[in-house]
mmCIF file of C-alpha atoms and ligand atoms in Angstrom:
data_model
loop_
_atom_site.group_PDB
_atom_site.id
_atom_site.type_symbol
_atom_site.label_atom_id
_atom_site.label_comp_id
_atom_site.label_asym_id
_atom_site.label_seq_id
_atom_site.Cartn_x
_atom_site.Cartn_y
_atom_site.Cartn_z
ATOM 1 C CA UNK H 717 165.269 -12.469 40.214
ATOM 2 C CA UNK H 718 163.844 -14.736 37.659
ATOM 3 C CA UNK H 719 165.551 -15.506 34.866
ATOM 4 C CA UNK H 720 164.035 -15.151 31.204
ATOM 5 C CA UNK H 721 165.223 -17.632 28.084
ATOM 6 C CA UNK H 722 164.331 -15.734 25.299
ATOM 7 C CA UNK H 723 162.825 -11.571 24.715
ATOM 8 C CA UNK H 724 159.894 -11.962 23.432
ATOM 9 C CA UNK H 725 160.724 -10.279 20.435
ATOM 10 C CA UNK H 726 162.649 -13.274 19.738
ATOM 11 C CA UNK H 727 159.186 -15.780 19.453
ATOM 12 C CA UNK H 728 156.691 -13.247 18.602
ATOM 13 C CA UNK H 729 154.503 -16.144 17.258
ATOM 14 C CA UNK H 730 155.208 -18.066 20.634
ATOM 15 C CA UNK H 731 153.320 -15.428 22.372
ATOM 16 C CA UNK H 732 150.095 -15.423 23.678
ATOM 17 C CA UNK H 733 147.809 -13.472 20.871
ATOM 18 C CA UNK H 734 147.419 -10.287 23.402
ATOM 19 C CA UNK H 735 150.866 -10.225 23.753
ATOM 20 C CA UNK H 736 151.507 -10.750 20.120
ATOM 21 C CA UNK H 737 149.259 -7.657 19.287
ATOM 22 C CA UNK H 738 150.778 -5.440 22.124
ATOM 23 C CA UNK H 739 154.108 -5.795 20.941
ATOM 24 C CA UNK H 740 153.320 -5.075 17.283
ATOM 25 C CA UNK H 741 151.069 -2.039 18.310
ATOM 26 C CA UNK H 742 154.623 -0.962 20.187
ATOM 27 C CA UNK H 743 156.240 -1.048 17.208
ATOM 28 C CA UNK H 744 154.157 0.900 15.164
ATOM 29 C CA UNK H 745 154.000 3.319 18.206
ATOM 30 C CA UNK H 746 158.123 3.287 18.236
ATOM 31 C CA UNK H 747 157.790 3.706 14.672
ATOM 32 C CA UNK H 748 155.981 7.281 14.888
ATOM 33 C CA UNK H 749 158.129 8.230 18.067
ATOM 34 C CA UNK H 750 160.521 11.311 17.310
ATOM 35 C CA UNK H 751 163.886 10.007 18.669
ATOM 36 C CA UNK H 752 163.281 6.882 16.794
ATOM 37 C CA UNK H 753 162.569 8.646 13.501
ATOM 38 C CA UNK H 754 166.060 10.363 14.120
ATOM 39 C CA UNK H 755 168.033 7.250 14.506
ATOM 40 C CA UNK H 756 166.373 6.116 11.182
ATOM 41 C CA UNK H 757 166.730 9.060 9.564
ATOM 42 C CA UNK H 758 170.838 8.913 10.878
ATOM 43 C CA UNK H 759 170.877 5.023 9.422
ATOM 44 C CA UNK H 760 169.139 6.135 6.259
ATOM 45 C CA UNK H 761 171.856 9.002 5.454
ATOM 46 C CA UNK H 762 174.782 6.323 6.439
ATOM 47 C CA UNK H 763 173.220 3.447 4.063
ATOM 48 C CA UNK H 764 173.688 5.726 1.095
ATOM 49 C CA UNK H 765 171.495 4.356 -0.705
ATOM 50 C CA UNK H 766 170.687 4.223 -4.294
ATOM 51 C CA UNK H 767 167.631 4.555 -6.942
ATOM 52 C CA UNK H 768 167.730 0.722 -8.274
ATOM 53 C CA UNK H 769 169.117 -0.805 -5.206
ATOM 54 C CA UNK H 770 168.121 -4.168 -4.215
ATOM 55 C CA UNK H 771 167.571 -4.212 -0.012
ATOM 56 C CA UNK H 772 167.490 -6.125 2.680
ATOM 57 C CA UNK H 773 165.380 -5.043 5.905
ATOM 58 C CA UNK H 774 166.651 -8.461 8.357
ATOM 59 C CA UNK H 775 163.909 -8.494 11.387
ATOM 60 C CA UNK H 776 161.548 -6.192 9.610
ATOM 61 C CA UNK H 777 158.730 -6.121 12.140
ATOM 62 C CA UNK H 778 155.439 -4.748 10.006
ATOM 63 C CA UNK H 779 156.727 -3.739 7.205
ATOM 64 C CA UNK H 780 156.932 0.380 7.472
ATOM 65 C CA UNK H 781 160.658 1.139 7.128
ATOM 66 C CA UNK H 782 160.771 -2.079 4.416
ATOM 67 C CA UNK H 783 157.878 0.468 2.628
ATOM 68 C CA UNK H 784 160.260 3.633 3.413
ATOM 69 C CA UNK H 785 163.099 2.417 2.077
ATOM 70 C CA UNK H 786 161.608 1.112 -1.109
ATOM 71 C CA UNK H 787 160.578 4.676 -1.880
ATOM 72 C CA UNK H 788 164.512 5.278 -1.857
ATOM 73 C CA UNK H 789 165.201 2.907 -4.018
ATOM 74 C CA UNK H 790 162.344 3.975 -6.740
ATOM 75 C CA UNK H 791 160.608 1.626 -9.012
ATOM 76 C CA UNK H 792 163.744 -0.037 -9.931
ATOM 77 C CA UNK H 793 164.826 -1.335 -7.198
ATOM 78 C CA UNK H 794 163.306 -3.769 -4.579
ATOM 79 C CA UNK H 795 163.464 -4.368 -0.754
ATOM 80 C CA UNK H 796 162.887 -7.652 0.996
ATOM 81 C CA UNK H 797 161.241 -7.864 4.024
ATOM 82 C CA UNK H 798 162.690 -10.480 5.913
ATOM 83 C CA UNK H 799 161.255 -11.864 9.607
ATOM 84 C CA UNK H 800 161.240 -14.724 11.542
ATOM 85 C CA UNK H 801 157.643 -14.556 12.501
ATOM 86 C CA UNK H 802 155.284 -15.398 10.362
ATOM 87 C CA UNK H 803 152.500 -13.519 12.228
ATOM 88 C CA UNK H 804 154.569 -10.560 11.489
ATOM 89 C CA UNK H 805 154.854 -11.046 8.060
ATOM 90 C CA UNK H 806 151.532 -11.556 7.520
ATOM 91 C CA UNK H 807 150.535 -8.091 9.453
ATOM 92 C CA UNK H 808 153.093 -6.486 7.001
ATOM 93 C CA UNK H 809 151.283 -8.220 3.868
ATOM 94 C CA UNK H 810 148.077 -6.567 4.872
ATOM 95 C CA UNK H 811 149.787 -3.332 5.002
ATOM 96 C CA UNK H 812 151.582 -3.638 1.712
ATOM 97 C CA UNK H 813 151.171 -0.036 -0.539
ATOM 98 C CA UNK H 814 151.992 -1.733 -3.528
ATOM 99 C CA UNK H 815 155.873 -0.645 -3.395
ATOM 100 C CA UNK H 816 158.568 -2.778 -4.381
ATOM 101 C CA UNK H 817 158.877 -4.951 -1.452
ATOM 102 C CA UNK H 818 159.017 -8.374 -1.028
ATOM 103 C CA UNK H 819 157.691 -10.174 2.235
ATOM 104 C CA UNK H 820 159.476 -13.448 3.273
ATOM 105 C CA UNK H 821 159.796 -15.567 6.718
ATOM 106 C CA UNK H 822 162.749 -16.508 7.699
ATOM 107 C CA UNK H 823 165.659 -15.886 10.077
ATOM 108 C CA UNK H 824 168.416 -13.728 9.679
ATOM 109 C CA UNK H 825 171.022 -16.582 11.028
ATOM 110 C CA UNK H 826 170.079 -18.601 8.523
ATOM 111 C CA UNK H 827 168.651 -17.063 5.404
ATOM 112 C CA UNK H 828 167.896 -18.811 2.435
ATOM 113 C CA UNK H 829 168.839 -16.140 0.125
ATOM 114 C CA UNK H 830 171.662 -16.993 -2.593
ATOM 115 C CA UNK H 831 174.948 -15.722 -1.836
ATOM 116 C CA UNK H 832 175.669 -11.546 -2.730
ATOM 117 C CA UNK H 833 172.176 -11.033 -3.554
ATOM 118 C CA UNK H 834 171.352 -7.494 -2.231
ATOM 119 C CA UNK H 835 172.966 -4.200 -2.265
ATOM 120 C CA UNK H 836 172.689 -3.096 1.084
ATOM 121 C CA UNK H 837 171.063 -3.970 4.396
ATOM 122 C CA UNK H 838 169.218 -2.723 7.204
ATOM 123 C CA UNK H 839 168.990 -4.738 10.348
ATOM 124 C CA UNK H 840 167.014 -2.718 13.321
ATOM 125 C CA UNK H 841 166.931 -3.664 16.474
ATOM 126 C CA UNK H 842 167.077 -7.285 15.966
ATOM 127 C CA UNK H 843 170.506 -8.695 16.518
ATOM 128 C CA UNK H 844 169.995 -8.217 20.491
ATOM 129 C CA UNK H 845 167.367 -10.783 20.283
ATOM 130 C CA UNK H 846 169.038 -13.206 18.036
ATOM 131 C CA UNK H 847 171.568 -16.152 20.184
ATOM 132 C CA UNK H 848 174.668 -15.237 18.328
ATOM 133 C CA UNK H 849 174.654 -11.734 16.863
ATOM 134 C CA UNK H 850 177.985 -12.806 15.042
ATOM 135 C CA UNK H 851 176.689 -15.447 13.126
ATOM 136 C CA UNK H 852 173.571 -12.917 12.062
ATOM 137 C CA UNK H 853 176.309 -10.309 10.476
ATOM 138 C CA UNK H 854 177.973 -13.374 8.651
ATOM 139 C CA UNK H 855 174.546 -14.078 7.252
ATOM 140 C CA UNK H 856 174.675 -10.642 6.333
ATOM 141 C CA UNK H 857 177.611 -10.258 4.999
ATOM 142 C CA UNK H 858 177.040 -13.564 2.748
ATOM 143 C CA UNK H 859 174.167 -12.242 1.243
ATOM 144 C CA UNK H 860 175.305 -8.679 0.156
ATOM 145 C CA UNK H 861 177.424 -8.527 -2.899
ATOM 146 C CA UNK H 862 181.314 -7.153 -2.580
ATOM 147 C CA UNK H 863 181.565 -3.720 -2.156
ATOM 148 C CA UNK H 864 178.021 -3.484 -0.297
ATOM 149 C CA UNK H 865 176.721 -1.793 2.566
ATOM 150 C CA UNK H 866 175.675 -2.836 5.662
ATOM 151 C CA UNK H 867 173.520 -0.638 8.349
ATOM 152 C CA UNK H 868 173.552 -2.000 12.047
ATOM 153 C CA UNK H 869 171.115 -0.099 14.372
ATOM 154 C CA UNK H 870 170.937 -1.420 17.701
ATOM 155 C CA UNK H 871 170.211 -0.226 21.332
ATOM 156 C CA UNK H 872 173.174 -0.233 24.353
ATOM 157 C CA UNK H 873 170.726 -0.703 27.230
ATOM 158 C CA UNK H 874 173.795 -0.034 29.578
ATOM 159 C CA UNK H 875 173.686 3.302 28.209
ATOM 160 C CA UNK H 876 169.888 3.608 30.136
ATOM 161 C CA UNK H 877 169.737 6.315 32.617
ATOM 162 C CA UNK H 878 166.970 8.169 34.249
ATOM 163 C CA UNK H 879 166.549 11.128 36.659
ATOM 164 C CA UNK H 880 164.024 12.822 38.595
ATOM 165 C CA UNK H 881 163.555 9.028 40.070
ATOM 166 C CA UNK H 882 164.900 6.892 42.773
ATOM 167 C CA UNK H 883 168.133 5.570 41.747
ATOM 168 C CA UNK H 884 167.879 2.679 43.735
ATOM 169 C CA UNK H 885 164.400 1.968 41.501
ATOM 170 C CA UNK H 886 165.853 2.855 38.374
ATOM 171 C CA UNK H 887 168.848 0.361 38.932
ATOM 172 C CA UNK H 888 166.841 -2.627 39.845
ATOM 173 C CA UNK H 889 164.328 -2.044 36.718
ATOM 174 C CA UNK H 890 167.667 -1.342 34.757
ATOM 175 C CA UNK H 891 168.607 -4.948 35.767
ATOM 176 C CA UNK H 892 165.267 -6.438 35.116
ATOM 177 C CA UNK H 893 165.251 -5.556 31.392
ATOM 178 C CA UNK H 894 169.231 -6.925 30.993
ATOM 179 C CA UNK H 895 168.093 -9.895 32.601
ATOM 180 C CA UNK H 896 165.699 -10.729 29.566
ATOM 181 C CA UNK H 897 168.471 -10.275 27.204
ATOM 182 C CA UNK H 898 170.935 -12.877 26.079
ATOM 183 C CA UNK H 899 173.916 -12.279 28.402
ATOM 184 C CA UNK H 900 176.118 -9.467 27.160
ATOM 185 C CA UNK H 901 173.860 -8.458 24.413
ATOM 186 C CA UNK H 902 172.601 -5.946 26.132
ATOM 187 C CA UNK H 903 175.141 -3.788 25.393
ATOM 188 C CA UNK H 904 174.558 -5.211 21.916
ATOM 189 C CA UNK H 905 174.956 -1.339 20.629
ATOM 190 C CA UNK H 906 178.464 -0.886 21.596
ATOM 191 C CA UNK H 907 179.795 -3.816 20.230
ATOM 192 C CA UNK H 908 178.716 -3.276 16.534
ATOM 193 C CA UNK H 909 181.435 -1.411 15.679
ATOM 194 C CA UNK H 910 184.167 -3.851 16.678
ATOM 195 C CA UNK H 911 182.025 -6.875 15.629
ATOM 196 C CA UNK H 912 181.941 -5.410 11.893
ATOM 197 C CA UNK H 913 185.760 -4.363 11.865
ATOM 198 C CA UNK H 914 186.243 -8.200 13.286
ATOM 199 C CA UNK H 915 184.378 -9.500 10.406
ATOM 200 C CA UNK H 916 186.669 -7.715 7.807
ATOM 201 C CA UNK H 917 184.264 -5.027 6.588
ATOM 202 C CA UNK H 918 186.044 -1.705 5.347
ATOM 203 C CA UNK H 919 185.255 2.125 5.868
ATOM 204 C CA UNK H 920 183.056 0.611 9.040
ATOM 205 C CA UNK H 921 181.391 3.872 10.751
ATOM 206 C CA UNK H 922 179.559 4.189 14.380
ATOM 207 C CA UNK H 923 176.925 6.954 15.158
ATOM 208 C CA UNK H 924 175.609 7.318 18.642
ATOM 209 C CA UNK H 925 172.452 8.692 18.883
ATOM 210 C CA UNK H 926 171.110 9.175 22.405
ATOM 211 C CA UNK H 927 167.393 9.288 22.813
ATOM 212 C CA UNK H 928 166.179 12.343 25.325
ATOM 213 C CA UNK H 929 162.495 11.805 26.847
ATOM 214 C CA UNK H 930 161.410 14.333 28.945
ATOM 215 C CA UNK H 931 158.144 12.666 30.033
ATOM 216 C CA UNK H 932 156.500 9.322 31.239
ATOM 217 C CA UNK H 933 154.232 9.242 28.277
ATOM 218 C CA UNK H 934 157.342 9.960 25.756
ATOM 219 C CA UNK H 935 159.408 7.597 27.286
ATOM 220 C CA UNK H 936 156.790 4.599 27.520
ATOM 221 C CA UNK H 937 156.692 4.449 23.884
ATOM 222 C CA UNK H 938 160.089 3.390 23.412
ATOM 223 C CA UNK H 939 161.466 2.048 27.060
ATOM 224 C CA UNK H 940 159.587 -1.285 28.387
ATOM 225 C CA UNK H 941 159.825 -0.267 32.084
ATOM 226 C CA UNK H 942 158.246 3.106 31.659
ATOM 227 C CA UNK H 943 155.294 1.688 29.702
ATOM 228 C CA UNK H 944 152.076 0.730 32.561
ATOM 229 C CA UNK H 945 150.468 -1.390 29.725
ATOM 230 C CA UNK H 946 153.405 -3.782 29.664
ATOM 231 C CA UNK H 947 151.590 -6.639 32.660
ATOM 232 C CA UNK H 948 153.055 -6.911 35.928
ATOM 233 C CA UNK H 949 153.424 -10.892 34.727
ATOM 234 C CA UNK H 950 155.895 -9.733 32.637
ATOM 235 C CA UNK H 951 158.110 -7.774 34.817
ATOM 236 C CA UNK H 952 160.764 -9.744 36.276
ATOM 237 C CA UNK H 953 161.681 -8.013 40.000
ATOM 238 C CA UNK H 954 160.615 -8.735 42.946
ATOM 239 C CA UNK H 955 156.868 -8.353 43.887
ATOM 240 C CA UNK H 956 156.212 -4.332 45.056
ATOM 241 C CA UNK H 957 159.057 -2.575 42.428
ATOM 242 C CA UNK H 958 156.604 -1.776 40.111
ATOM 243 C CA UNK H 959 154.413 -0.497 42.061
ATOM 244 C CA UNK H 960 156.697 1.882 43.895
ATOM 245 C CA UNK H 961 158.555 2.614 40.798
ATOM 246 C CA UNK H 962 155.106 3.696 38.852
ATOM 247 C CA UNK H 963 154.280 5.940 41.675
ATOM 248 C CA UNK H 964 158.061 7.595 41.208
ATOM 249 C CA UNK H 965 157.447 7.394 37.408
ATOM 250 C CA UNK H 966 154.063 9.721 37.763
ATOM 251 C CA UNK H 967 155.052 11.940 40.313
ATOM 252 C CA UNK H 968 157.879 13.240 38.053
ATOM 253 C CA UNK H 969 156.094 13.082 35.165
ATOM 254 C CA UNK H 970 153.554 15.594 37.642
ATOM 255 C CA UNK H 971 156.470 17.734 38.524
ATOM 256 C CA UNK H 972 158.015 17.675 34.914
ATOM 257 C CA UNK H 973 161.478 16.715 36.095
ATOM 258 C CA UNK H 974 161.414 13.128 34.936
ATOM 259 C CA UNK H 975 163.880 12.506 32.426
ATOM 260 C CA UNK H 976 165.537 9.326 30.688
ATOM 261 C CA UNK H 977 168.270 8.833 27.864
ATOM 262 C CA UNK H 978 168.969 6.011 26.188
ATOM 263 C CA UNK H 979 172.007 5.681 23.376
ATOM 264 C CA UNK H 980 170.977 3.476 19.957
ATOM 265 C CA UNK H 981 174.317 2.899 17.973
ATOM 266 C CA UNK H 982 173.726 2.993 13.973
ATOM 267 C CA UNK H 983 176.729 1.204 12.791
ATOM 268 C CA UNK H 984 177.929 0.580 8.853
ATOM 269 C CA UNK H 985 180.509 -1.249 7.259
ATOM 270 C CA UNK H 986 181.128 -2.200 3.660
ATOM 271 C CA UNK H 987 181.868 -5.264 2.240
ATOM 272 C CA UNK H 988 184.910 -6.906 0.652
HETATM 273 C C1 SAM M 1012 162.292 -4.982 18.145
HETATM 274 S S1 SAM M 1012 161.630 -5.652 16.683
HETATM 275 C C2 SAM M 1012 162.258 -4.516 15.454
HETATM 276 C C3 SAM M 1012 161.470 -4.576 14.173
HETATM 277 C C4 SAM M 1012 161.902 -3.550 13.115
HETATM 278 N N1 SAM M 1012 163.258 -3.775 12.674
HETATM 279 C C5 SAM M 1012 161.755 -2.142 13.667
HETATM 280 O O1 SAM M 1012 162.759 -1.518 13.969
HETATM 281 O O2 SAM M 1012 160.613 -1.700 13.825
HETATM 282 C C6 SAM M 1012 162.591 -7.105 16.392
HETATM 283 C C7 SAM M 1012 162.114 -7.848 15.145
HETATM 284 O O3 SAM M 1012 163.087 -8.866 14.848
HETATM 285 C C8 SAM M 1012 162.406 -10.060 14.549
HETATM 286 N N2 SAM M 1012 163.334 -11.153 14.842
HETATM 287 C C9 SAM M 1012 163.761 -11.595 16.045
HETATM 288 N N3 SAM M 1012 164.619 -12.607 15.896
HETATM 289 C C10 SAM M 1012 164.758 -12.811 14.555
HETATM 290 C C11 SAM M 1012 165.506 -13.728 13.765
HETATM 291 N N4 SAM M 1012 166.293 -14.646 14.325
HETATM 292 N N5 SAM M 1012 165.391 -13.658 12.427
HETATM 293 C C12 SAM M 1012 164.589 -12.727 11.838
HETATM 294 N N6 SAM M 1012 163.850 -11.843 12.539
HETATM 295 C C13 SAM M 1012 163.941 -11.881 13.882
HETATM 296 C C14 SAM M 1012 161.175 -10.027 15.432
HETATM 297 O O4 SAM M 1012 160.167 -10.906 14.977
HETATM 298 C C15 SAM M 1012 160.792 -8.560 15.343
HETATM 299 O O5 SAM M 1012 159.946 -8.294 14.250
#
């Protein structure tokens, strides 16, 4: 099997522009996609957050939960939208609404932002693209003041199951997307917990929230492997897999007994 460096939601500006737009349509489509609202809506309750808070969103994609969360924190407070591509930023510029929120490029390992500067962050579904997710949550934890919160919501792609498919299919298309990832960060999810106790944070909390999709078209939205409009170029198995495993895919999608779970950790910890 090939090997991959880098996701591609590490470089989004590195990509070629098709790809570029594809993956930012994806996230808008993850964005309206049930199970994801319910893991934000899980990481909003455990972020507490407060009318007049100043926030972080680290790896804020387009912009929308940035938006959300400034409606939390009222007129005044303020959220900054922070992302390491600049393509990104700019598509969340266009969509600004005028809330508090503040749009800057940069990357979450190394942040120019002065020391205990926000109240709380939210960092979603970024550190499993980022080299070393530890020195991310330092950055982090440098930037919010004592006695601030931080929210951690990443996926455990180990957790990835499927049935009313092959198993034999589902394993080696299990194996292509950990191959993309930075070794051992694709269990990024689990580790959250113990990485924030490790870096000293108090009252640290873990909620698993496992994601049910009880069809092809459900599923595609949030799970790579499931989706036909991500290019065979792109998938990393051997020659045929895809093919076979799209035919699986359909046929229990025809018989309604596909099914696939996947468990995204939202994980808080406050500062000392
Ligand atoms: C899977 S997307 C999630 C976006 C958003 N948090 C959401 O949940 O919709 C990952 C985001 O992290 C950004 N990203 C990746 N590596 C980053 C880094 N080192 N610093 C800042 N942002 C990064 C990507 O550009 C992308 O927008």
């Amino acid at each position: 099997m090939k090997q991959m460096q880098r996701t591609p939601f590490a470089d989004l500006d590195g990509q070629p522009n098709e790809m570029t737009a594809m993956l930012l349509a994806a996230l808008d489509a993850m964005g309206r996609h049930t199970e994801i609202r319910r893991v934000r809506r899980t990481a909003l309750e455990a972020l507490r957050v407060q009318p007049g808070d100043r926030l972080l969103d680290a790896g804020s994609g387009a912009g929308d939960v940035a938006r959300w969360l400034a409606a939390e924190v009222g007129p005044d407070g303020e959220v900054i939208a922070l992302d390491n591509s600049a393509l990104t930023i700019a598509a969340a510029v266009r969509r600004h609404d005028g809330s508090t929120v503040r749009y800057m490029t940069g990357d979450v390992s190394a942040m120019t932002l002065p020391d205990d500067s926000v109240d709380g962050v939210w960092c979603e579904r970024v550190l499993q693209h980022v080299p070393d997710p530890d020195v991310a949550i330092a950055e982090l934890i440098r930037v919010t003041r004592r006695g601030g919160r931080i929210c951690l919501i990443d996926t455990d792609w180990s957790s990835l199951a499927f049935d009313g498919v092959p198993g034999r299919l589902a394993d080696a298309v299990s194996a292509d997307m950990h191959s993309r990832l930075h070794p051992g960060q694709g269990d990024i999810g689990r580790t959250l917990r113990r990485r924030l106790v490790e870096a000293g944070l108090d009252d640290v909390t873990a909620t698993p929230v496992t994601c049910f999709f009880g069809d092809p078209a459900s599923a595609a939205v949030v799970l790579p492997m499931v989706n036909p409009m991500v290019p065979a170029e792109a998938w990393l198995s051997p020659s045929g897999v895809r093919e076979e495993w799209f035919t699986h895919v359909d046929e229990a999608g025809t018989r309604g007994v596909f099914l696939a779970v996947l468990t995204i950790w939202v994980v808080t910890g406050v500062t000392v």
